[in-house]
Coordinates of C-alpha atoms in Angstrom, one line a residue:
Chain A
X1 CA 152.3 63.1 45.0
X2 CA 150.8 59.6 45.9
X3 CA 149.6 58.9 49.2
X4 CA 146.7 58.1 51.4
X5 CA 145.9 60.3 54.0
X6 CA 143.2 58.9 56.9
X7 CA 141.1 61.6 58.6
X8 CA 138.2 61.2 61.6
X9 CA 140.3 59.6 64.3
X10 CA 139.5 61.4 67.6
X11 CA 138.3 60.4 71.3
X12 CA 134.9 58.6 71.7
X13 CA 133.2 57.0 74.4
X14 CA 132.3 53.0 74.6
X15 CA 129.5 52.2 72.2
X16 CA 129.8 55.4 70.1
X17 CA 130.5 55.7 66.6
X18 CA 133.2 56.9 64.7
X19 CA 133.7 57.5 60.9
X20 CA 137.3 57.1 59.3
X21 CA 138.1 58.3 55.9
X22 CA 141.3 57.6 53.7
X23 CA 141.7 59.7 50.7
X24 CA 143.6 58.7 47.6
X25 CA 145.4 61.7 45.5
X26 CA 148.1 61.2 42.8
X27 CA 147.1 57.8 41.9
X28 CA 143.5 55.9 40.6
X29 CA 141.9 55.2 43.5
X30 CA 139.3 53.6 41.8
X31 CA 141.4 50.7 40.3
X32 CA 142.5 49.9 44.1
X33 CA 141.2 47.8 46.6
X34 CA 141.8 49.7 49.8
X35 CA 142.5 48.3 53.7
X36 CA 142.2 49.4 56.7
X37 CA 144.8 47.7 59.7
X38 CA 145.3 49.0 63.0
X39 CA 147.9 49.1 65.2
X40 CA 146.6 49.0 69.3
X41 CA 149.4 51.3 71.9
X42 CA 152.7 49.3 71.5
X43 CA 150.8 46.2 69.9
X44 CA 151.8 44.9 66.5
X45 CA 149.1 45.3 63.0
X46 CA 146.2 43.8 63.2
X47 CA 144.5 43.8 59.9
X48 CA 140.8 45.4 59.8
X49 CA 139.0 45.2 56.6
X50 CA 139.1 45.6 52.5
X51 CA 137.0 46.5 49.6
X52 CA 137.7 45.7 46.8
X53 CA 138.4 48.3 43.6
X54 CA 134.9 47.9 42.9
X55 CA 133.0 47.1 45.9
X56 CA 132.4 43.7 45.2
X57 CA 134.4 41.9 47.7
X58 CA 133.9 43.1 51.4
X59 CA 135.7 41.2 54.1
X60 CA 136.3 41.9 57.8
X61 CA 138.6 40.6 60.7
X62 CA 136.1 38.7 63.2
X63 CA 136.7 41.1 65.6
X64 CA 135.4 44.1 64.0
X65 CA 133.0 42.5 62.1
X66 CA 128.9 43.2 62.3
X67 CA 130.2 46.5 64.3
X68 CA 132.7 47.9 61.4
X69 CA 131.2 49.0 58.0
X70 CA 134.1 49.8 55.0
X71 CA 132.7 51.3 52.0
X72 CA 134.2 54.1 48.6
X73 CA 133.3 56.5 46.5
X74 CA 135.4 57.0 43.6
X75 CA 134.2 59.8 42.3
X76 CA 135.9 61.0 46.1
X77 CA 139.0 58.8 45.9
X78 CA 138.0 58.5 49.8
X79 CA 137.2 55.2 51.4
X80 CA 135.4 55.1 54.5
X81 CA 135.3 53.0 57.7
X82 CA 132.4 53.3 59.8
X83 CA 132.8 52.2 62.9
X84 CA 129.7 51.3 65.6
X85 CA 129.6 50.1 69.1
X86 CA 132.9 51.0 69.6
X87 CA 135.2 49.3 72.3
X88 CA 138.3 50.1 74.4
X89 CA 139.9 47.1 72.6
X90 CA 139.8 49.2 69.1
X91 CA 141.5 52.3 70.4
X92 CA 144.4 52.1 68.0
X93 CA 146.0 53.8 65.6
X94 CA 144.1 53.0 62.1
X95 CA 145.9 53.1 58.8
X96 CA 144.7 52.7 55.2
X97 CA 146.7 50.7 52.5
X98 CA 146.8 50.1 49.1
X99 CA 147.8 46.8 47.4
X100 CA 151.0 46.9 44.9
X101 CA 148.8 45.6 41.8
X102 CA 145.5 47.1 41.0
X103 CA 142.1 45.3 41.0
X104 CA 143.6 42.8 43.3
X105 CA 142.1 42.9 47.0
X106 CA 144.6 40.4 48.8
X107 CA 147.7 41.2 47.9
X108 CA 150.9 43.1 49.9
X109 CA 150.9 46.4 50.4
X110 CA 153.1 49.2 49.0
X111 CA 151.5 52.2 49.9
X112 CA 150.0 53.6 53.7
X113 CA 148.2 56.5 54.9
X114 CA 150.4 58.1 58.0
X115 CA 147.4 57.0 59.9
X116 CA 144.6 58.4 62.3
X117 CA 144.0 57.5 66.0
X118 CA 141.1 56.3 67.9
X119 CA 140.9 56.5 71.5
X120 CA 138.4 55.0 73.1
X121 CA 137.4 56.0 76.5
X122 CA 135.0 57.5 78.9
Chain B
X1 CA 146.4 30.3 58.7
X2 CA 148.7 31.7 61.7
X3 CA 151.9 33.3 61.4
X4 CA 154.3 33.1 64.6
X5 CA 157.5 35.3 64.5
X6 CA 160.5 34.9 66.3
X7 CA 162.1 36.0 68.3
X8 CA 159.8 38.7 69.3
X9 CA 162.3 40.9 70.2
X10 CA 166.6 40.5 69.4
X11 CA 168.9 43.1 70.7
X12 CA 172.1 43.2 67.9
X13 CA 175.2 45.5 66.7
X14 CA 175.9 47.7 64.2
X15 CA 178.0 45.5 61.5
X16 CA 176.0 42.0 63.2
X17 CA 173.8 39.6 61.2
X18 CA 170.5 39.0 62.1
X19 CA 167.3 36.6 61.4
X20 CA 164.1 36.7 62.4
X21 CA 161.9 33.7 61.6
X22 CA 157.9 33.5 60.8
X23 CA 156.5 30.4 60.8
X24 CA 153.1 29.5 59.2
X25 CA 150.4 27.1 61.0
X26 CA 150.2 25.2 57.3
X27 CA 151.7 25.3 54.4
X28 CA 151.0 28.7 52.4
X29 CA 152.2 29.5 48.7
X30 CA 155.0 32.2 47.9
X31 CA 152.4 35.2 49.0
X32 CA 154.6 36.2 51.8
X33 CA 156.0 39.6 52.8
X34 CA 158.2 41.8 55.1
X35 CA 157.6 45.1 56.3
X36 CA 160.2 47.2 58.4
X37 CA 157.9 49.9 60.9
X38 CA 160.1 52.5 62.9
X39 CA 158.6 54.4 66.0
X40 CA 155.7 57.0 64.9
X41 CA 155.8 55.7 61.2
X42 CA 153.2 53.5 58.7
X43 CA 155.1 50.0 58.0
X44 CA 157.3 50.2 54.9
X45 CA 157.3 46.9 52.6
X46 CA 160.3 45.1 52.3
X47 CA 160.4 42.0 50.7
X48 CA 157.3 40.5 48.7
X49 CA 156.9 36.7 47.0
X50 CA 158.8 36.0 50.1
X51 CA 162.7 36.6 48.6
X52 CA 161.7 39.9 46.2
X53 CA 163.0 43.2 47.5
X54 CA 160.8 46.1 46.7
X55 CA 162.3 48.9 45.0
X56 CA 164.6 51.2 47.2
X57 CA 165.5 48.5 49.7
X58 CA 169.0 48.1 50.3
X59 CA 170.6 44.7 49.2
X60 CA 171.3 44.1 52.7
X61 CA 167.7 42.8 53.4
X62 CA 166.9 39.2 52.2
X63 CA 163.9 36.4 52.7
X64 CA 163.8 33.3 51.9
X65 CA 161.7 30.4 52.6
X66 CA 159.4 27.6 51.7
X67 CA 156.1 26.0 53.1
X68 CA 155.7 26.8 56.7
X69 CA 159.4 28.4 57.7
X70 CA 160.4 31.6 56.6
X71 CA 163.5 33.9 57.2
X72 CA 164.2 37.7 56.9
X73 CA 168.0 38.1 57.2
X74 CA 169.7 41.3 57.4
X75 CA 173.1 41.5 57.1
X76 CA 175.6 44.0 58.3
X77 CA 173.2 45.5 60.9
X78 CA 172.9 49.8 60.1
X79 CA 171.7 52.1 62.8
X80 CA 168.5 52.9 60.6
X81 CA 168.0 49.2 60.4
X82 CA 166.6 49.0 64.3
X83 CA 163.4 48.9 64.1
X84 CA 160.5 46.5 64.5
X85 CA 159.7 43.6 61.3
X86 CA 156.6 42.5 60.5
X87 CA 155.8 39.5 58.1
X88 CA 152.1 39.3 56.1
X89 CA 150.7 36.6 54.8
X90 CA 148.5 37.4 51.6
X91 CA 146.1 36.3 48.9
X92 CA 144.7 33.6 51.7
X93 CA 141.0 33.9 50.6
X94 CA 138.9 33.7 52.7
X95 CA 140.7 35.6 55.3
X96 CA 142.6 38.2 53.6
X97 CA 145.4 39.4 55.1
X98 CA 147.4 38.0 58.4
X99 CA 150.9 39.5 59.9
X100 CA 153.1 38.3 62.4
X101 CA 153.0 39.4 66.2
X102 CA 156.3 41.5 65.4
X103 CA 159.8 41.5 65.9
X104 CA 161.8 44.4 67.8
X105 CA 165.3 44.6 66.9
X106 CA 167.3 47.3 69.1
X107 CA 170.5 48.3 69.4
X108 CA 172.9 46.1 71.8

């Protein structure tokens, strides 16, 4: 069956860290770029970040970015999102996609994980 | 590039007609998309290239557009149709990726 499922979500306090995974099965992960876009409590999609199939290309929103680290391992067909200094403005829920073509990185998306949430709080 | 949708929330009928607009800050290319996201559920695409349907999505569902103004238009409004639309902006290097603040549609 193809589909992403995202693991890791949970309840952390401010400045903590959290580590999100999205794992790939039924398709070639490798030949994906991945993203990760989050959706805040009754808020609309707010994308996150992207790698590219091969790593190459690594981008991040501005809001996430110097505290967020995305990175793969395809021998894993996971993807990872490291997330640092966490804030009560990322508690959300956190979905990984796939683009519709493979080895493009900016493209639409035809495939999401069911997601994971993040609840930031002391 | 920002996307503005409206109206960011329309209360219709089953059997009614609805749009809902997203409007671009410049002019962007054809890399535009809809997605339909119902209450506990990942987004599901819709429409890419701005008028293509993806596969499974009923006829009912159509976009169109050009430059800065774009339209999803569903016609003949079906319970499972309420729901809330988001449009996406792609392949923007260097910002990949933008959507749309959402648009609610429920049930009049």
């Amino acid at each position: 069956q193809v589909q992403l499922v995202e693991s890791g979500g949970g309840v952390v306090q401010p400045g903590r860290s959290l580590r999100l995974s999205c794992a790939a099965s039924g398709f070639t992960l490798s030949n994906y770029a991945v993203h990760w876009v989050r959706q805040a409590p009754g808020k609309g999609l707010e994308w996150v970040a992207v790698i590219s199939y091969d790593s190459v290309n690594i981008y991040y929103a501005d809001s996430v970015k110097g505290r967020f680290t995305i990175s793969r391992d395809n021998s894993e067909n996971t993807v990872y999102l490291q997330m640092d200094s966490l804030r009560a403005e990322d508690m959300a829920i956190y979905y990984c996609a796939r683009p519709a073509d493979e080895f493009v990185f900016d493209w639409y998306f035809d495939l999401w994980g069911r997601g994971t949430m993040v609840t930031v709080s002391s | 590039i920002q996307l503005t949708q409206s109206p960011s929330s329309l209360s219709a009928s089953v059997g009614d007609t609805v749009t809902i607009s997203c409007r671009a800050s410049q002019g962007i290319s054809s890399a535009l998309a809809w997605y339909q996201q119902k209450p506990g559920k990942a987004p599901k695409l819709l429409i890419y290239d701005v008028s293509t349907l993806a596969s499974g999505v009923p006829l009912r569902f159509s976009g169109s557009g050009y430059g800065t103004d774009f339209t999803l238009t569903i016609i003949s409004l079906q319970p499972e149709d309420f729901a809330s639309y988001y449009c996406q902006l792609f392949n923007n290097y260097p910002t990949p990726n933008t959507f749309g603040q959402g648009t609610k549609l429920e049930i009049k």
